[in-house]
Amino acid sequence: MAFIKTTEQSSKYESLEKMSVTELLTNINQEDQTVPLAVAKALPQIEKLVDEIVSKMKSGGRLFYIGAGTSGRLGIVDASECPPTFGVPFDIVNGIIAGGDQAIRRAVENAEDSLTQAWIDLQEHQINSNDVVVGIAASGTTPYVIAGLQKCNENHIVTGCITCNVGSPLAQTANFPIEVVVGPEFVTGSSRMKAGTAQKLVLNMISTATMIQLGKVKGNKMVDMQLSNDKLVDRGIKMIIGEIGVSYEEASILLQTHGSVRKAVDYFQNNK
């Protein structure tokens, strides 16, 4: 079957510039509602990748996301939120973008076209066969990402991908491909829209399901979260109150003393 980029096909909507703001918002929202349905169809693929990531991380491995442009930025967002949310070290989940950190804010010309830079970027982290590398590219054709996964495959490093086209070169390269087909964008080719939303939903699933499987959530609470601001400290205190039934003041002292909800609760339960 010939590879067709549905993400590049013409929008179903014409004359966008003639639409009212109400029409624009309504039509964008209508398109956005199709994204979770597309993600649902990819759940079996997502499950296979998560199972592999969990297995590798239980053996001391790490998770890497690599991408360019919007896809790279989404990987960085997901990776950067794992330490504060789940209390894991900052280097357990890593986001790498073509063009380096400067590309997070501004596009770096031709960065996504490099066939060598992704492997160089990964080697800076001492990438090895315990790790998993997930390439993110809506089109499924980004040279930086594909070449990075090819080098990983050659070095016996497990690879996955998140793309929004069926049968792409990226999906054919990855050991565990995830294909979320969202169809043409509201603005033709603007894959920061539905495709970006789909990628974000899948990334949420991958990191959250993985961390839960690794024991970083108890019940439905982020018991290992970092206490990096007053809101989170207050949330932690209330978690402790809900778990062991002490006063706000007692819970606050326990949290300050032990540094995490989990440690505070464990200490109280083991010493009451």
Short mmCIF file of C-alpha atoms in Angstrom, two decimals:
data_model
loop_
_atom_site.label_atom_id
_atom_site.label_comp_id
_atom_site.label_asym_id
_atom_site.label_seq_id
_atom_site.Cartn_x
_atom_site.Cartn_y
_atom_site.Cartn_z
CA MET A 1 0.00 0.00 0.00
CA ALA A 2 1.37 3.40 -0.98
CA PHE A 3 2.24 5.71 1.89
CA ILE A 4 -0.12 8.68 2.01
CA LYS A 5 0.30 11.57 4.46
CA THR A 6 -3.24 12.22 5.66
CA THR A 7 -1.78 14.93 7.90
CA GLU A 8 -0.91 16.86 4.73
CA GLN A 9 -4.21 16.41 2.91
CA SER A 10 -6.40 19.44 2.29
CA SER A 11 -8.69 20.61 5.06
CA LYS A 12 -12.35 19.66 4.87
CA TYR A 13 -13.15 23.33 5.38
CA GLU A 14 -12.87 26.07 2.76
CA SER A 15 -12.54 29.87 2.96
CA LEU A 16 -11.44 29.94 6.59
CA GLU A 17 -10.74 33.66 6.35
CA LYS A 18 -14.44 34.28 5.67
CA MET A 19 -15.62 32.45 8.81
CA SER A 20 -16.73 34.31 11.92
CA VAL A 21 -14.90 33.70 15.17
CA THR A 22 -17.84 31.56 16.31
CA GLU A 23 -17.63 29.46 13.17
CA LEU A 24 -13.86 29.07 13.48
CA LEU A 25 -14.02 27.96 17.10
CA THR A 26 -16.98 25.64 16.52
CA ASN A 27 -15.31 23.92 13.58
CA ILE A 28 -11.94 23.58 15.33
CA ASN A 29 -13.70 22.09 18.35
CA GLN A 30 -15.64 19.72 16.12
CA GLU A 31 -12.39 18.45 14.62
CA ASP A 32 -10.74 18.19 18.05
CA GLN A 33 -13.51 15.89 19.28
CA THR A 34 -12.38 13.24 16.79
CA VAL A 35 -8.90 12.97 18.33
CA PRO A 36 -9.67 10.82 21.40
CA LEU A 37 -11.53 8.38 19.16
CA ALA A 38 -8.44 8.04 16.98
CA VAL A 39 -6.29 7.49 20.08
CA ALA A 40 -8.69 4.78 21.30
CA LYS A 41 -8.05 2.78 18.12
CA ALA A 42 -4.32 2.82 18.91
CA LEU A 43 -4.66 1.56 22.50
CA PRO A 44 -3.32 -1.95 21.70
CA GLN A 45 -0.19 -0.38 20.18
CA ILE A 46 0.23 1.95 23.16
CA GLU A 47 -0.12 -0.97 25.58
CA LYS A 48 2.67 -2.93 23.89
CA LEU A 49 5.04 0.02 24.13
CA VAL A 50 4.16 0.77 27.76
CA ASP A 51 4.73 -2.86 28.73
CA GLU A 52 8.19 -2.72 27.16
CA ILE A 53 9.06 0.60 28.82
CA VAL A 54 7.97 -0.69 32.24
CA SER A 55 10.04 -3.83 31.80
CA LYS A 56 13.14 -1.86 30.84
CA MET A 57 12.72 0.72 33.59
CA LYS A 58 12.29 -1.97 36.23
CA SER A 59 15.71 -3.18 35.14
CA GLY A 60 17.25 0.27 35.54
CA GLY A 61 16.56 1.64 32.07
CA ARG A 62 15.44 5.09 31.03
CA LEU A 63 12.92 6.56 28.58
CA PHE A 64 13.92 8.99 25.84
CA TYR A 65 11.67 11.01 23.53
CA ILE A 66 13.20 12.46 20.36
CA GLY A 67 11.45 14.78 17.94
CA ALA A 68 11.59 18.00 15.96
CA GLY A 69 9.42 21.11 16.19
CA THR A 70 6.05 20.63 17.89
CA SER A 71 6.68 16.91 18.36
CA GLY A 72 10.01 17.54 20.06
CA ARG A 73 8.51 20.19 22.33
CA LEU A 74 5.69 17.86 23.39
CA GLY A 75 8.23 15.18 24.34
CA ILE A 76 10.15 17.70 26.42
CA VAL A 77 6.96 18.80 28.21
CA ASP A 78 6.06 15.24 29.14
CA ALA A 79 9.59 14.38 30.27
CA SER A 80 9.99 17.57 32.32
CA GLU A 81 6.77 16.93 34.24
CA CYS A 82 7.72 13.44 35.45
CA PRO A 83 10.11 14.47 38.27
CA PRO A 84 7.72 16.92 39.99
CA THR A 85 4.69 14.69 39.47
CA PHE A 86 6.16 11.32 40.37
CA GLY A 87 9.32 12.17 42.32
CA VAL A 88 11.65 10.38 39.92
CA PRO A 89 15.18 11.60 39.13
CA PHE A 90 15.35 14.17 36.33
CA ASP A 91 17.28 11.82 34.03
CA ILE A 92 14.82 8.91 34.10
CA VAL A 93 12.56 10.40 31.39
CA ASN A 94 14.34 12.61 28.86
CA GLY A 95 13.11 14.82 26.03
CA ILE A 96 15.46 15.65 23.14
CA ILE A 97 14.60 18.11 20.36
CA ALA A 98 16.30 18.57 17.01
CA GLY A 99 18.37 21.74 17.19
CA GLY A 100 18.95 21.53 20.94
CA ASP A 101 17.38 23.53 23.74
CA GLN A 102 17.28 26.72 21.66
CA ALA A 103 14.76 24.99 19.40
CA ILE A 104 12.27 24.78 22.26
CA ARG A 105 11.39 28.43 21.70
CA ARG A 106 12.50 29.11 18.13
CA ALA A 107 12.75 26.86 15.10
CA VAL A 108 16.31 25.92 14.14
CA GLU A 109 16.71 25.85 10.36
CA ASN A 110 17.23 22.39 8.85
CA ALA A 111 17.69 20.74 12.27
CA GLU A 112 15.06 18.10 11.52
CA ASP A 113 16.80 17.11 8.28
CA SER A 114 20.02 15.84 9.92
CA LEU A 115 20.70 12.11 9.55
CA THR A 116 23.43 12.06 12.20
CA GLN A 117 22.56 14.52 14.98
CA ALA A 118 19.93 12.44 16.83
CA TRP A 119 22.43 9.68 17.57
CA ILE A 120 25.00 12.26 18.67
CA ASP A 121 22.38 13.80 20.98
CA LEU A 122 21.48 10.41 22.45
CA GLN A 123 25.10 9.47 23.01
CA GLU A 124 25.51 12.53 25.23
CA HIS A 125 23.24 10.66 27.66
CA GLN A 126 25.27 7.42 27.44
CA ILE A 127 22.32 5.71 25.75
CA ASN A 128 22.47 1.93 26.10
CA SER A 129 20.49 -1.26 25.60
CA ASN A 130 18.64 -0.86 28.92
CA ASP A 131 16.89 2.24 27.55
CA VAL A 132 13.87 2.84 25.32
CA VAL A 133 13.79 5.58 22.66
CA VAL A 134 10.45 6.86 21.35
CA GLY A 135 10.51 8.93 18.16
CA ILE A 136 7.73 11.49 17.80
CA ALA A 137 6.79 12.82 14.36
CA ALA A 138 3.29 13.58 13.12
CA SER A 139 4.31 13.03 9.50
CA GLY A 140 6.32 9.89 10.20
CA THR A 141 8.98 11.13 7.78
CA THR A 142 11.26 13.39 9.86
CA PRO A 143 14.87 12.41 8.97
CA TYR A 144 16.29 13.35 12.41
CA VAL A 145 13.87 11.00 14.16
CA ILE A 146 14.01 8.11 11.70
CA ALA A 147 17.81 8.10 11.56
CA GLY A 148 17.95 8.23 15.37
CA LEU A 149 15.76 5.15 15.68
CA GLN A 150 17.73 3.33 13.00
CA LYS A 151 20.94 3.81 14.99
CA CYS A 152 19.16 2.64 18.13
CA ASN A 153 18.01 -0.51 16.35
CA GLU A 154 21.57 -1.16 15.18
CA ASN A 155 22.73 -0.88 18.79
CA HIS A 156 20.01 -3.15 20.20
CA ILE A 157 18.10 -0.31 21.90
CA VAL A 158 14.31 -0.74 21.96
CA THR A 159 12.49 1.80 19.82
CA GLY A 160 8.93 3.08 19.68
CA CYS A 161 7.23 5.93 17.86
CA ILE A 162 4.16 8.15 17.85
CA THR A 163 2.99 9.23 14.41
CA CYS A 164 -0.27 10.27 12.78
CA ASN A 165 0.01 8.54 9.42
CA VAL A 166 -0.38 4.84 8.61
CA GLY A 167 2.56 2.93 7.18
CA SER A 168 5.09 5.74 7.51
CA PRO A 169 8.87 5.20 7.30
CA LEU A 170 9.04 6.01 11.03
CA ALA A 171 6.48 3.36 11.97
CA GLN A 172 8.29 0.83 9.81
CA THR A 173 11.53 1.64 11.65
CA ALA A 174 10.22 1.46 15.22
CA ASN A 175 9.98 -1.83 17.12
CA PHE A 176 6.77 -0.60 18.78
CA PRO A 177 4.96 1.87 16.49
CA ILE A 178 1.93 3.87 17.60
CA GLU A 179 -0.16 5.26 14.73
CA VAL A 180 -2.93 7.69 15.63
CA VAL A 181 -4.67 8.69 12.41
CA VAL A 182 -6.41 12.02 12.98
CA GLY A 183 -6.90 12.93 9.31
CA PRO A 184 -6.52 16.35 7.66
CA GLU A 185 -6.02 19.38 9.89
CA PHE A 186 -8.44 22.32 10.10
CA VAL A 187 -5.67 24.47 8.65
CA THR A 188 -4.12 22.27 5.98
CA GLY A 189 -0.86 20.72 7.17
CA SER A 190 -0.87 22.42 10.58
CA SER A 191 0.01 19.31 12.55
CA ARG A 192 0.40 21.28 15.79
CA MET A 193 -3.41 21.00 15.96
CA LYS A 194 -5.09 17.57 15.93
CA ALA A 195 -1.86 15.66 15.47
CA GLY A 196 -0.22 17.57 18.31
CA THR A 197 -3.22 16.96 20.55
CA ALA A 198 -3.10 13.24 19.75
CA GLN A 199 0.61 13.07 20.54
CA LYS A 200 0.05 14.84 23.86
CA LEU A 201 -2.72 12.41 24.81
CA VAL A 202 -0.52 9.42 23.99
CA LEU A 203 2.44 10.87 25.90
CA ASN A 204 0.16 11.40 28.92
CA MET A 205 -0.81 7.74 28.72
CA ILE A 206 2.74 6.44 28.30
CA SER A 207 4.31 8.33 31.19
CA THR A 208 1.36 8.07 33.58
CA ALA A 209 0.70 4.36 33.02
CA THR A 210 4.43 3.64 33.28
CA MET A 211 4.84 5.52 36.55
CA ILE A 212 1.77 3.87 38.06
CA GLN A 213 3.15 0.46 37.08
CA LEU A 214 6.43 1.44 38.75
CA GLY A 215 4.59 2.17 42.01
CA LYS A 216 4.74 5.96 41.90
CA VAL A 217 1.02 6.39 42.66
CA LYS A 218 -0.90 5.07 45.66
CA GLY A 219 -4.65 4.79 45.30
CA ASN A 220 -5.08 7.73 42.97
CA LYS A 221 -2.62 10.09 44.68
CA MET A 222 0.80 11.43 43.65
CA VAL A 223 2.42 10.33 46.89
CA ASP A 224 5.97 10.85 45.58
CA MET A 225 5.43 14.31 44.07
CA GLN A 226 8.01 17.01 44.69
CA LEU A 227 6.91 19.68 47.17
CA SER A 228 8.08 22.55 45.02
CA ASN A 229 5.48 25.20 45.84
CA ASP A 230 2.83 26.11 48.43
CA LYS A 231 0.00 24.55 46.41
CA LEU A 232 1.74 21.19 46.31
CA VAL A 233 2.67 21.34 49.99
CA ASP A 234 -0.98 21.99 50.84
CA ARG A 235 -2.05 19.13 48.57
CA GLY A 236 0.46 16.85 50.27
CA ILE A 237 -0.79 17.79 53.73
CA LYS A 238 -4.36 17.03 52.70
CA MET A 239 -3.28 13.67 51.25
CA ILE A 240 -1.73 12.76 54.59
CA ILE A 241 -4.88 13.83 56.44
CA GLY A 242 -7.00 11.69 54.13
CA GLU A 243 -4.73 8.70 54.59
CA ILE A 244 -4.12 8.68 58.35
CA GLY A 245 -6.69 11.07 59.84
CA VAL A 246 -4.41 13.49 61.69
CA SER A 247 -4.88 17.25 62.04
CA TYR A 248 -3.65 19.73 59.44
CA GLU A 249 -0.88 20.86 61.81
CA GLU A 250 0.25 17.28 62.53
CA ALA A 251 0.19 16.42 58.83
CA SER A 252 2.22 19.53 58.06
CA ILE A 253 4.90 18.56 60.60
CA LEU A 254 5.04 15.01 59.26
CA LEU A 255 5.44 16.29 55.70
CA GLN A 256 8.15 18.79 56.64
CA THR A 257 10.02 16.13 58.61
CA HIS A 258 9.93 13.33 56.04
CA GLY A 259 9.85 15.26 52.76
CA SER A 260 7.18 13.27 50.91
CA VAL A 261 3.64 12.06 51.41
CA ARG A 262 4.67 8.42 51.08
CA LYS A 263 7.47 8.67 53.66
CA ALA A 264 5.29 10.63 56.09
CA VAL A 265 2.45 8.11 55.91
CA ASP A 266 4.79 5.12 56.13
CA TYR A 267 6.51 6.57 59.18
CA PHE A 268 3.22 7.26 60.94
CA GLN A 269 1.78 3.83 60.18
CA ASN A 270 4.95 2.05 61.29
CA ASN A 271 5.27 3.99 64.55
CA LYS A 272 1.74 4.50 65.82
#
